[in-house]
C-alpha cells in the first residue's frame, strides 16, 4: 500500500492494534522531518508489517 499527502509532503505512519480480530488500524500524521516520513506499507500473510 502506498500513501502520500495532497501537498506531496511526508507522513509519519503508526500501526495500532485493532480491537477487531484480523484488523490493523493505522494513524497518519504530518512529518516535519523528511527522515521521519514513510510512503509505503507492506503487510505479509503472517501479520508482519513493514514501513518504507
mmCIF file of N, CA, C and O in Angstrom, residues 2-30:
data_model
loop_
_atom_site.group_PDB
_atom_site.id
_atom_site.type_symbol
_atom_site.label_atom_id
_atom_site.label_comp_id
_atom_site.label_asym_id
_atom_site.label_seq_id
_atom_site.Cartn_x
_atom_site.Cartn_y
_atom_site.Cartn_z
ATOM 1 N N UNK A 2 0.602 2.173 -0.840
ATOM 2 C CA UNK A 2 1.355 3.432 -0.842
ATOM 3 C C UNK A 2 0.418 4.564 -0.432
ATOM 4 O O UNK A 2 -0.797 4.473 -0.594
ATOM 5 N N UNK A 3 0.983 5.630 0.102
ATOM 6 C CA UNK A 3 0.193 6.755 0.554
ATOM 7 C C UNK A 3 1.026 8.020 0.462
ATOM 8 O O UNK A 3 2.253 7.979 0.475
ATOM 9 N N UNK A 4 0.339 9.165 0.337
ATOM 10 C CA UNK A 4 1.027 10.455 0.319
ATOM 11 C C UNK A 4 0.050 11.555 0.685
ATOM 12 O O UNK A 4 -1.159 11.403 0.539
ATOM 13 N N UNK A 5 0.605 12.671 1.157
ATOM 14 C CA UNK A 5 -0.212 13.838 1.454
ATOM 15 C C UNK A 5 -0.544 14.553 0.154
ATOM 16 O O UNK A 5 0.210 14.478 -0.815
ATOM 17 N N UNK A 6 -1.655 15.283 0.112
ATOM 18 C CA UNK A 6 -2.013 16.029 -1.097
ATOM 19 C C UNK A 6 -0.944 17.025 -1.540
ATOM 20 O O UNK A 6 -0.775 17.277 -2.726
ATOM 21 N N UNK A 7 -0.175 17.561 -0.566
ATOM 22 C CA UNK A 7 0.861 18.531 -0.919
ATOM 23 C C UNK A 7 2.206 17.874 -1.227
ATOM 24 O O UNK A 7 3.198 18.542 -1.446
ATOM 25 N N UNK A 8 2.237 16.521 -1.227
ATOM 26 C CA UNK A 8 3.462 15.793 -1.548
ATOM 27 C C UNK A 8 4.406 15.609 -0.378
ATOM 28 O O UNK A 8 5.460 15.010 -0.515
ATOM 29 N N UNK A 9 4.051 16.135 0.799
ATOM 30 C CA UNK A 9 4.904 16.010 1.975
ATOM 31 C C UNK A 9 4.917 14.598 2.542
ATOM 32 O O UNK A 9 4.133 13.738 2.148
ATOM 33 N N UNK A 10 5.802 14.380 3.484
ATOM 34 C CA UNK A 10 5.968 13.069 4.108
ATOM 35 C C UNK A 10 4.967 12.860 5.247
ATOM 36 O O UNK A 10 4.459 13.816 5.821
ATOM 37 N N UNK A 11 4.732 11.587 5.557
ATOM 38 C CA UNK A 11 3.830 11.212 6.638
ATOM 39 C C UNK A 11 4.543 10.347 7.665
ATOM 40 O O UNK A 11 5.410 9.549 7.321
ATOM 41 N N UNK A 12 4.144 10.515 8.919
ATOM 42 C CA UNK A 12 4.547 9.583 9.967
ATOM 43 C C UNK A 12 3.405 8.578 10.064
ATOM 44 O O UNK A 12 2.244 8.963 10.226
ATOM 45 N N UNK A 13 3.727 7.308 9.948
ATOM 46 C CA UNK A 13 2.727 6.253 9.938
ATOM 47 C C UNK A 13 2.909 5.401 11.193
ATOM 48 O O UNK A 13 4.002 4.919 11.456
ATOM 49 N N UNK A 14 1.823 5.229 11.949
ATOM 50 C CA UNK A 14 1.897 4.472 13.192
ATOM 51 C C UNK A 14 0.843 3.361 13.180
ATOM 52 O O UNK A 14 -0.339 3.645 13.343
ATOM 53 N N UNK A 15 1.264 2.096 12.985
ATOM 54 C CA UNK A 15 0.314 0.990 13.076
ATOM 55 C C UNK A 15 -0.151 0.819 14.525
ATOM 56 O O UNK A 15 0.641 0.969 15.457
ATOM 57 N N UNK A 16 -1.429 0.548 14.698
ATOM 58 C CA UNK A 16 -2.014 0.360 16.012
ATOM 59 C C UNK A 16 -2.771 -0.968 16.037
ATOM 60 O O UNK A 16 -3.421 -1.312 15.058
ATOM 61 N N UNK A 17 -2.709 -1.702 17.142
ATOM 62 C CA UNK A 17 -3.539 -2.906 17.238
ATOM 63 C C UNK A 17 -5.013 -2.506 17.187
ATOM 64 O O UNK A 17 -5.382 -1.438 17.670
ATOM 65 N N UNK A 18 -5.821 -3.340 16.605
ATOM 66 C CA UNK A 18 -7.252 -3.079 16.499
ATOM 67 C C UNK A 18 -8.010 -3.918 17.515
ATOM 68 O O UNK A 18 -7.574 -5.008 17.892
ATOM 69 N N UNK A 19 -9.151 -3.424 17.941
ATOM 70 C CA UNK A 19 -10.000 -4.197 18.847
ATOM 71 C C UNK A 19 -10.742 -5.295 18.090
ATOM 72 O O UNK A 19 -11.290 -6.208 18.693
ATOM 73 N N UNK A 20 -10.726 -5.216 16.758
ATOM 74 C CA UNK A 20 -11.389 -6.216 15.930
ATOM 75 C C UNK A 20 -10.344 -7.220 15.420
ATOM 76 O O UNK A 20 -9.371 -6.836 14.783
ATOM 77 N N UNK A 21 -10.516 -8.511 15.712
ATOM 78 C CA UNK A 21 -9.541 -9.518 15.263
ATOM 79 C C UNK A 21 -9.338 -9.483 13.741
ATOM 80 O O UNK A 21 -10.289 -9.306 12.983
ATOM 81 N N UNK A 22 -8.078 -9.615 13.329
ATOM 82 C CA UNK A 22 -7.750 -9.632 11.905
ATOM 83 C C UNK A 22 -7.664 -8.263 11.263
ATOM 84 O O UNK A 22 -7.501 -8.147 10.055
ATOM 85 N N UNK A 23 -7.772 -7.203 12.070
ATOM 86 C CA UNK A 23 -7.725 -5.838 11.542
ATOM 87 C C UNK A 23 -6.517 -5.091 12.085
ATOM 88 O O UNK A 23 -5.995 -5.412 13.149
ATOM 89 N N UNK A 24 -6.097 -4.080 11.352
ATOM 90 C CA UNK A 24 -4.994 -3.221 11.753
ATOM 91 C C UNK A 24 -5.434 -1.782 11.558
ATOM 92 O O UNK A 24 -5.938 -1.424 10.497
ATOM 93 N N UNK A 25 -5.268 -0.969 12.575
ATOM 94 C CA UNK A 25 -5.555 0.454 12.456
ATOM 95 C C UNK A 25 -4.245 1.186 12.208
ATOM 96 O O UNK A 25 -3.205 0.798 12.735
ATOM 97 N N UNK A 26 -4.297 2.226 11.396
ATOM 98 C CA UNK A 26 -3.103 2.993 11.055
ATOM 99 C C UNK A 26 -3.393 4.472 11.276
ATOM 100 O O UNK A 26 -4.408 4.980 10.816
ATOM 101 N N UNK A 27 -2.505 5.148 12.003
ATOM 102 C CA UNK A 27 -2.621 6.594 12.213
ATOM 103 C C UNK A 27 -1.617 7.293 11.313
ATOM 104 O O UNK A 27 -0.478 6.860 11.186
ATOM 105 N N UNK A 28 -2.036 8.395 10.698
ATOM 106 C CA UNK A 28 -1.170 9.204 9.846
ATOM 107 C C UNK A 28 -1.033 10.591 10.452
ATOM 108 O O UNK A 28 -2.021 11.202 10.841
ATOM 109 N N UNK A 29 0.196 11.079 10.531
ATOM 110 C CA UNK A 29 0.474 12.440 10.984
ATOM 111 C C UNK A 29 1.493 13.069 10.045
ATOM 112 O O UNK A 29 2.306 12.364 9.439
ATOM 113 N N UNK A 30 1.459 14.378 9.954
ATOM 114 C CA UNK A 30 2.410 15.116 9.120
ATOM 115 C C UNK A 30 3.818 14.987 9.693
ATOM 116 O O UNK A 30 4.031 15.140 10.890
#
